[in-house]
mmCIF file of C-alpha atoms in Angstrom:
data_model
loop_
_atom_site.group_PDB
_atom_site.id
_atom_site.type_symbol
_atom_site.label_atom_id
_atom_site.label_comp_id
_atom_site.label_asym_id
_atom_site.label_seq_id
_atom_site.Cartn_x
_atom_site.Cartn_y
_atom_site.Cartn_z
ATOM 1 C CA UNK A 1 -9.301 42.093 55.177
ATOM 2 C CA UNK A 2 -8.339 45.277 57.723
ATOM 3 C CA UNK A 3 -8.270 42.991 61.099
ATOM 4 C CA UNK A 4 -6.392 40.449 59.113
ATOM 5 C CA UNK A 5 -3.034 43.746 58.566
ATOM 6 C CA UNK A 6 -3.803 44.765 62.004
ATOM 7 C CA UNK A 7 -3.008 40.879 63.259
ATOM 8 C CA UNK A 8 -0.003 40.790 61.274
ATOM 9 C CA UNK A 9 1.570 43.869 62.600
ATOM 10 C CA UNK A 10 3.581 41.974 65.301
ATOM 11 C CA UNK A 11 4.678 40.170 62.855
ATOM 12 C CA UNK A 12 6.122 42.886 60.208
ATOM 13 C CA UNK A 13 7.488 44.213 62.955
ATOM 14 C CA UNK A 14 9.107 41.373 64.742
ATOM 15 C CA UNK A 15 10.920 40.218 61.462
ATOM 16 C CA UNK A 16 12.090 43.963 61.028
ATOM 17 C CA UNK A 17 14.088 44.103 64.503
ATOM 18 C CA UNK A 18 15.549 40.306 63.364
ATOM 19 C CA UNK A 19 16.734 41.501 60.039
ATOM 20 C CA UNK A 20 18.055 44.927 62.135
ATOM 21 C CA UNK A 21 20.152 42.213 64.278
ATOM 22 C CA UNK A 22 21.416 39.941 61.777
ATOM 23 C CA UNK A 23 22.813 42.877 60.249
ATOM 24 C CA UNK A 24 24.008 44.925 63.239
ATOM 25 C CA UNK A 25 25.419 41.312 63.949
ATOM 26 C CA UNK A 26 28.045 41.641 61.652
ATOM 27 C CA UNK A 27 29.066 45.094 63.108
ATOM 28 C CA UNK A 28 30.603 46.318 65.900
ATOM 29 C CA UNK A 29 28.785 47.683 68.556
ATOM 30 C CA UNK A 30 29.068 51.890 69.012
ATOM 31 C CA UNK A 31 32.157 52.464 71.268
ATOM 32 C CA UNK A 32 30.698 55.812 72.404
ATOM 33 C CA UNK A 33 33.808 57.202 72.925
ATOM 34 C CA UNK A 34 35.909 58.756 70.111
ATOM 35 C CA UNK A 35 39.692 59.453 70.934
ATOM 36 C CA UNK A 36 40.642 60.238 67.998
ATOM 37 C CA UNK A 37 38.515 62.930 67.730
ATOM 38 C CA UNK A 38 40.359 64.722 70.616
ATOM 39 C CA UNK A 39 43.825 64.698 68.590
ATOM 40 C CA UNK A 40 43.984 67.317 65.062
ATOM 41 C CA UNK A 41 45.894 66.080 61.861
ATOM 42 C CA UNK A 42 49.439 66.724 61.600
ATOM 43 C CA UNK A 43 51.034 67.624 58.314
ATOM 44 C CA UNK A 44 52.675 65.127 57.258
ATOM 45 C CA UNK A 45 56.070 67.437 56.189
ATOM 46 C CA UNK A 46 56.236 68.652 59.900
ATOM 47 C CA UNK A 47 55.879 65.400 61.486
ATOM 48 C CA UNK A 48 57.647 63.174 59.440
ATOM 49 C CA UNK A 49 60.707 62.422 57.656
ATOM 50 C CA UNK A 50 61.469 59.972 54.990
ATOM 51 C CA UNK A 51 63.817 57.253 56.103
ATOM 52 C CA UNK A 52 64.177 54.880 52.753
ATOM 53 C CA UNK A 53 62.869 54.643 49.377
ATOM 54 C CA UNK A 54 62.008 58.455 49.003
ATOM 55 C CA UNK A 55 61.314 57.825 45.180
ATOM 56 C CA UNK A 56 58.574 55.090 46.041
ATOM 57 C CA UNK A 57 56.725 58.177 47.917
ATOM 58 C CA UNK A 58 54.340 60.489 46.536
ATOM 59 C CA UNK A 59 52.534 63.396 47.934
ATOM 60 C CA UNK A 60 48.906 64.591 47.070
ATOM 61 C CA UNK A 61 47.848 67.568 49.349
ATOM 62 C CA UNK A 62 48.243 65.496 52.697
ATOM 63 C CA UNK A 63 47.706 62.233 51.480
ATOM 64 C CA UNK A 64 50.304 59.948 51.161
ATOM 65 C CA UNK A 65 51.327 57.248 48.673
ATOM 66 C CA UNK A 66 54.070 54.429 49.560
ATOM 67 C CA UNK A 67 54.455 51.320 47.174
ATOM 68 C CA UNK A 68 56.472 48.669 46.854
ATOM 69 C CA UNK A 69 57.647 47.165 43.511
ATOM 70 C CA UNK A 70 60.461 44.600 42.729
ATOM 71 C CA UNK A 71 63.621 47.155 43.200
ATOM 72 C CA UNK A 72 62.374 48.931 46.643
ATOM 73 C CA UNK A 73 59.652 49.192 49.483
ATOM 74 C CA UNK A 74 59.601 52.567 51.384
ATOM 75 C CA UNK A 75 58.836 54.056 54.719
ATOM 76 C CA UNK A 76 58.564 56.909 56.913
ATOM 77 C CA UNK A 77 59.670 57.898 60.449
ATOM 78 C CA UNK A 78 58.428 61.018 62.716
ATOM 79 C CA UNK A 79 61.002 63.897 63.413
ATOM 80 C CA UNK A 80 60.124 62.708 67.491
ATOM 81 C CA UNK A 81 60.585 60.240 69.844
ATOM 82 C CA UNK A 82 57.702 59.933 72.085
ATOM 83 C CA UNK A 83 57.439 58.377 75.904
ATOM 84 C CA UNK A 84 53.245 57.550 75.386
ATOM 85 C CA UNK A 85 50.652 59.207 73.317
ATOM 86 C CA UNK A 86 48.124 58.813 70.639
ATOM 87 C CA UNK A 87 49.023 57.836 67.677
ATOM 88 C CA UNK A 88 47.151 56.956 64.373
ATOM 89 C CA UNK A 89 46.564 57.722 60.649
ATOM 90 C CA UNK A 90 44.184 56.994 58.166
ATOM 91 C CA UNK A 91 45.017 54.163 55.899
ATOM 92 C CA UNK A 92 43.349 52.557 52.235
ATOM 93 C CA UNK A 93 45.086 49.270 51.350
ATOM 94 C CA UNK A 94 45.672 47.879 47.454
ATOM 95 C CA UNK A 95 42.549 45.667 46.531
ATOM 96 C CA UNK A 96 43.523 42.108 44.495
ATOM 97 C CA UNK A 97 47.377 39.895 45.263
ATOM 98 C CA UNK A 98 49.362 41.097 48.151
ATOM 99 C CA UNK A 99 50.393 38.114 49.025
ATOM 100 C CA UNK A 100 53.837 38.515 50.855
ATOM 101 C CA UNK A 101 53.632 42.356 51.200
ATOM 102 C CA UNK A 102 53.176 44.108 54.549
ATOM 103 C CA UNK A 103 51.583 47.322 55.040
ATOM 104 C CA UNK A 104 52.254 48.864 58.806
ATOM 105 C CA UNK A 105 52.259 51.561 61.040
ATOM 106 C CA UNK A 106 54.510 50.923 64.347
ATOM 107 C CA UNK A 107 56.321 52.521 67.289
ATOM 108 C CA UNK A 108 59.981 51.984 67.847
ATOM 109 C CA UNK A 109 63.194 52.472 68.634
ATOM 110 C CA UNK A 110 65.368 50.098 66.814
ATOM 111 C CA UNK A 111 67.921 52.337 65.631
ATOM 112 C CA UNK A 112 68.347 53.313 68.903
ATOM 113 C CA UNK A 113 68.277 50.185 70.693
ATOM 114 C CA UNK A 114 69.342 47.448 67.923
ATOM 115 C CA UNK A 115 69.045 43.870 68.883
ATOM 116 C CA UNK A 116 67.746 44.765 71.900
ATOM 117 C CA UNK A 117 64.474 47.595 70.934
ATOM 118 C CA UNK A 118 60.883 47.536 71.591
ATOM 119 C CA UNK A 119 58.353 47.422 69.311
ATOM 120 C CA UNK A 120 54.260 48.015 68.901
ATOM 121 C CA UNK A 121 52.578 47.101 65.580
ATOM 122 C CA UNK A 122 49.986 47.436 63.342
ATOM 123 C CA UNK A 123 50.593 45.115 60.606
ATOM 124 C CA UNK A 124 48.710 44.421 57.547
ATOM 125 C CA UNK A 125 49.382 41.208 56.058
ATOM 126 C CA UNK A 126 49.095 40.737 52.537
ATOM 127 C CA UNK A 127 46.683 37.931 50.741
ATOM 128 C CA UNK A 128 46.061 36.863 47.776
ATOM 129 C CA UNK A 129 42.725 36.989 45.743
ATOM 130 C CA UNK A 130 39.383 36.561 46.910
ATOM 131 C CA UNK A 131 41.019 36.203 50.810
ATOM 132 C CA UNK A 132 40.034 38.961 52.847
ATOM 133 C CA UNK A 133 43.552 41.232 55.263
ATOM 134 C CA UNK A 134 44.865 40.102 58.126
ATOM 135 C CA UNK A 135 45.530 42.466 60.253
ATOM 136 C CA UNK A 136 48.066 41.965 63.059
ATOM 137 C CA UNK A 137 48.569 43.616 65.901
ATOM 138 C CA UNK A 138 52.244 43.084 68.085
ATOM 139 C CA UNK A 139 54.047 43.897 71.221
ATOM 140 C CA UNK A 140 57.928 43.517 71.883
ATOM 141 C CA UNK A 141 60.029 44.056 74.526
ATOM 142 C CA UNK A 142 63.667 44.159 74.319
ATOM 143 C CA UNK A 143 63.484 41.904 71.858
ATOM 144 C CA UNK A 144 66.545 40.937 69.416
ATOM 145 C CA UNK A 145 66.250 40.301 65.698
ATOM 146 C CA UNK A 146 67.787 37.113 65.603
ATOM 147 C CA UNK A 147 65.086 34.753 65.696
ATOM 148 C CA UNK A 148 65.125 34.508 69.833
ATOM 149 C CA UNK A 149 62.207 37.788 69.553
ATOM 150 C CA UNK A 150 59.369 37.167 71.533
ATOM 151 C CA UNK A 151 56.342 38.084 69.906
ATOM 152 C CA UNK A 152 52.508 38.911 70.902
ATOM 153 C CA UNK A 153 50.545 38.614 68.195
ATOM 154 C CA UNK A 154 46.861 39.139 68.053
ATOM 155 C CA UNK A 155 44.874 38.831 64.476
ATOM 156 C CA UNK A 156 42.302 39.916 63.136
ATOM 157 C CA UNK A 157 39.467 40.311 60.233
ATOM 158 C CA UNK A 158 38.140 43.161 59.398
ATOM 159 C CA UNK A 159 34.282 44.021 59.074
ATOM 160 C CA UNK A 160 34.784 45.976 56.506
ATOM 161 C CA UNK A 161 36.717 45.770 52.880
ATOM 162 C CA UNK A 162 39.703 48.333 54.549
ATOM 163 C CA UNK A 163 40.498 48.220 50.056
ATOM 164 C CA UNK A 164 37.344 50.349 49.009
ATOM 165 C CA UNK A 165 38.157 53.297 51.720
ATOM 166 C CA UNK A 166 40.327 54.573 54.089
ATOM 167 C CA UNK A 167 39.615 53.551 57.937
ATOM 168 C CA UNK A 168 41.646 55.208 60.956
ATOM 169 C CA UNK A 169 44.085 52.798 62.359
ATOM 170 C CA UNK A 170 45.272 53.542 66.075
ATOM 171 C CA UNK A 171 47.960 53.045 69.040
ATOM 172 C CA UNK A 172 47.541 54.705 72.064
ATOM 173 C CA UNK A 173 50.086 54.106 74.187
ATOM 174 C CA UNK A 174 49.786 54.889 77.937
ATOM 175 C CA UNK A 175 52.858 54.005 81.101
ATOM 176 C CA UNK A 176 50.014 51.577 82.291
ATOM 177 C CA UNK A 177 48.236 50.094 78.955
ATOM 178 C CA UNK A 178 48.834 49.888 75.314
ATOM 179 C CA UNK A 179 44.967 50.044 73.300
ATOM 180 C CA UNK A 180 44.974 49.131 70.108
ATOM 181 C CA UNK A 181 41.725 50.691 68.165
ATOM 182 C CA UNK A 182 40.101 50.742 64.675
ATOM 183 C CA UNK A 183 37.836 53.411 63.792
ATOM 184 C CA UNK A 184 37.919 53.856 67.442
ATOM 185 C CA UNK A 185 36.847 50.908 68.414
ATOM 186 C CA UNK A 186 39.229 48.931 70.916
ATOM 187 C CA UNK A 187 40.167 45.984 69.878
ATOM 188 C CA UNK A 188 43.091 45.228 71.730
ATOM 189 C CA UNK A 189 44.295 46.167 75.610
ATOM 190 C CA UNK A 190 47.709 44.755 76.660
ATOM 191 C CA UNK A 191 48.177 46.305 80.129
ATOM 192 C CA UNK A 192 51.439 46.449 82.240
ATOM 193 C CA UNK A 193 51.628 43.471 84.241
ATOM 194 C CA UNK A 194 55.511 44.198 84.938
ATOM 195 C CA UNK A 195 58.517 46.344 83.289
ATOM 196 C CA UNK A 196 59.985 43.362 82.141
ATOM 197 C CA UNK A 197 56.281 42.694 79.877
ATOM 198 C CA UNK A 198 56.188 46.456 78.806
ATOM 199 C CA UNK A 199 57.663 49.045 77.081
ATOM 200 C CA UNK A 200 58.673 52.067 78.716
ATOM 201 C CA UNK A 201 61.424 53.387 76.293
ATOM 202 C CA UNK A 202 60.776 56.266 74.536
ATOM 203 C CA UNK A 203 59.640 55.217 70.458
ATOM 204 C CA UNK A 204 59.380 56.975 67.428
ATOM 205 C CA UNK A 205 56.117 56.466 65.042
ATOM 206 C CA UNK A 206 56.769 54.834 61.430
ATOM 207 C CA UNK A 207 55.154 53.619 58.775
ATOM 208 C CA UNK A 208 56.927 51.506 55.765
ATOM 209 C CA UNK A 209 55.565 48.836 53.245
ATOM 210 C CA UNK A 210 57.774 46.356 52.466
ATOM 211 C CA UNK A 211 58.274 42.194 50.999
ATOM 212 C CA UNK A 212 57.646 39.943 53.609
ATOM 213 C CA UNK A 213 57.743 36.898 51.723
ATOM 214 C CA UNK A 214 58.876 34.232 54.142
ATOM 215 C CA UNK A 215 56.138 34.808 56.502
ATOM 216 C CA UNK A 216 53.722 37.321 55.505
ATOM 217 C CA UNK A 217 51.137 35.111 53.846
ATOM 218 C CA UNK A 218 50.024 32.064 55.508
ATOM 219 C CA UNK A 219 53.267 31.937 57.374
ATOM 220 C CA UNK A 220 55.526 32.166 53.769
ATOM 221 C CA UNK A 221 53.125 29.580 51.616
ATOM 222 C CA UNK A 222 52.880 32.518 49.163
ATOM 223 C CA UNK A 223 55.079 35.287 47.992
ATOM 224 C CA UNK A 224 55.306 38.377 46.799
ATOM 225 C CA UNK A 225 54.808 38.114 42.840
ATOM 226 C CA UNK A 226 55.713 41.297 40.913
ATOM 227 C CA UNK A 227 53.920 40.895 37.980
ATOM 228 C CA UNK A 228 51.327 42.414 40.015
ATOM 229 C CA UNK A 229 54.291 45.130 41.552
ATOM 230 C CA UNK A 230 53.268 47.977 42.524
ATOM 231 C CA UNK A 231 52.101 47.413 45.517
ATOM 232 C CA UNK A 232 50.905 50.307 46.510
ATOM 233 C CA UNK A 233 49.458 51.882 50.301
ATOM 234 C CA UNK A 234 47.511 55.483 50.921
ATOM 235 C CA UNK A 235 48.003 56.993 54.322
ATOM 236 C CA UNK A 236 46.115 60.174 55.200
ATOM 237 C CA UNK A 237 44.910 62.052 58.390
ATOM 238 C CA UNK A 238 48.282 61.419 60.212
ATOM 239 C CA UNK A 239 47.938 61.558 64.042
ATOM 240 C CA UNK A 240 50.557 62.013 66.555
ATOM 241 C CA UNK A 241 49.859 63.464 69.869
ATOM 242 C CA UNK A 242 51.312 62.960 73.103
ATOM 243 C CA UNK A 243 54.513 63.126 75.790
ATOM 244 C CA UNK A 244 57.750 63.094 73.758
ATOM 245 C CA UNK A 245 60.951 61.787 74.806
ATOM 246 C CA UNK A 246 61.865 65.409 76.722
ATOM 247 C CA UNK A 247 58.786 66.451 77.896
ATOM 248 C CA UNK A 248 58.363 67.234 81.607
ATOM 249 C CA UNK A 249 57.861 64.538 83.876
ATOM 250 C CA UNK A 250 54.466 65.628 84.679
ATOM 251 C CA UNK A 251 53.038 65.235 80.890
ATOM 252 C CA UNK A 252 50.262 63.186 80.516
ATOM 253 C CA UNK A 253 49.183 61.513 77.583
ATOM 254 C CA UNK A 254 45.709 61.111 76.256
ATOM 255 C CA UNK A 255 43.341 58.967 77.443
ATOM 256 C CA UNK A 256 41.393 55.997 75.503
ATOM 257 C CA UNK A 257 38.010 56.794 77.378
ATOM 258 C CA UNK A 258 36.382 59.676 79.552
ATOM 259 C CA UNK A 259 38.376 58.099 82.465
ATOM 260 C CA UNK A 260 41.204 60.717 83.171
ATOM 261 C CA UNK A 261 43.044 58.080 84.530
ATOM 262 C CA UNK A 262 42.730 55.768 81.895
ATOM 263 C CA UNK A 263 41.264 52.621 80.933
ATOM 264 C CA UNK A 264 38.138 51.808 78.713
ATOM 265 C CA UNK A 265 34.248 52.390 79.832
ATOM 266 C CA UNK A 266 32.488 49.207 79.775
ATOM 267 C CA UNK A 267 30.492 49.892 76.570
ATOM 268 C CA UNK A 268 34.389 50.135 75.098
ATOM 269 C CA UNK A 269 34.932 47.015 76.720
ATOM 270 C CA UNK A 270 31.768 45.266 75.207
ATOM 271 C CA UNK A 271 33.046 46.398 71.984
ATOM 272 C CA UNK A 272 35.726 45.434 72.151
ATOM 273 C CA UNK A 273 35.137 41.980 73.461
ATOM 274 C CA UNK A 274 32.829 41.400 70.147
ATOM 275 C CA UNK A 275 35.500 42.472 67.819
ATOM 276 C CA UNK A 276 37.237 39.253 69.976
ATOM 277 C CA UNK A 277 34.748 37.035 69.753
ATOM 278 C CA UNK A 278 34.027 37.834 66.568
ATOM 279 C CA UNK A 279 36.903 38.537 63.951
ATOM 280 C CA UNK A 280 40.008 37.683 65.815
ATOM 281 C CA UNK A 281 41.375 34.719 63.750
ATOM 282 C CA UNK A 282 44.940 34.252 66.634
ATOM 283 C CA UNK A 283 45.591 35.225 69.908
ATOM 284 C CA UNK A 284 49.078 34.137 71.150
ATOM 285 C CA UNK A 285 48.007 33.391 74.496
ATOM 286 C CA UNK A 286 46.067 30.817 73.513
ATOM 287 C CA UNK A 287 48.858 28.941 70.817
ATOM 288 C CA UNK A 288 49.609 26.081 72.909
ATOM 289 C CA UNK A 289 52.470 25.417 70.657
ATOM 290 C CA UNK A 290 54.268 28.393 72.350
ATOM 291 C CA UNK A 291 56.303 28.545 75.474
ATOM 292 C CA UNK A 292 54.631 30.898 77.833
ATOM 293 C CA UNK A 293 57.227 31.205 80.256
ATOM 294 C CA UNK A 294 58.254 33.403 77.509
ATOM 295 C CA UNK A 295 55.101 35.377 77.576
ATOM 296 C CA UNK A 296 54.296 35.524 81.607
ATOM 297 C CA UNK A 297 51.436 37.788 81.392
ATOM 298 C CA UNK A 298 49.562 35.130 79.879
ATOM 299 C CA UNK A 299 48.644 33.501 82.947
ATOM 300 C CA UNK A 300 49.635 36.325 85.391
#
């Protein structure tokens, strides 16, 4: 019996390895570097002001809850404009029916340049019962709100339930690239390939919850249903560190990697490739219905 047991040990070890690899196959590999740890948290009252819907904002310690009902949504805005930096927050989304509802964290200069603004978005597209949220990333360059705006959307399904706890979402914007991160895992890198396809003007950091029923969920198929109101989103662990519009020219933003010059390490690229292989559900550059003469970065 002892010999039988010994002969079974290699098979047992193989099963353990197969079991662990199958679990890890559903979770991104470690990026090996955590830029959020290099940025201290910011008090909401020191870094931000209410932008709209003040009656739909509530603070508890440094946790902010904003909500949407049939009367209004809510939004906030950073006190300072930035020309580069690390911008993040830990966010917890509402479970259940949230179709038509957008919860966002984004950079924009739409108030400074109405109709001709830049924007870098992290948006959670609301969903119906039993379906996961979609995280949409987007970049606008000198766009407009008149229907001619050119979006650069990449959409992802997350590898965790964003309603069960807080997760950290961030944008790292430097003069050379924009990197989107989820729990310090890079999910998208948007390099500067030309001045015409990269946001260079100062932007503010915003957060909001609002009704986008016309397009948010399956291209507008499912609308916000206010029998499920209020729709809430919780934000904490605010981070905004970088070069403001008033910083000297020698100011340099935080890097997404140990490389002071920016860029990502090989391990970070591996983690990003994993996410894009397993969790990306839309890439504007691979949408044959798009006019890619308007998005030259797709073929350069």
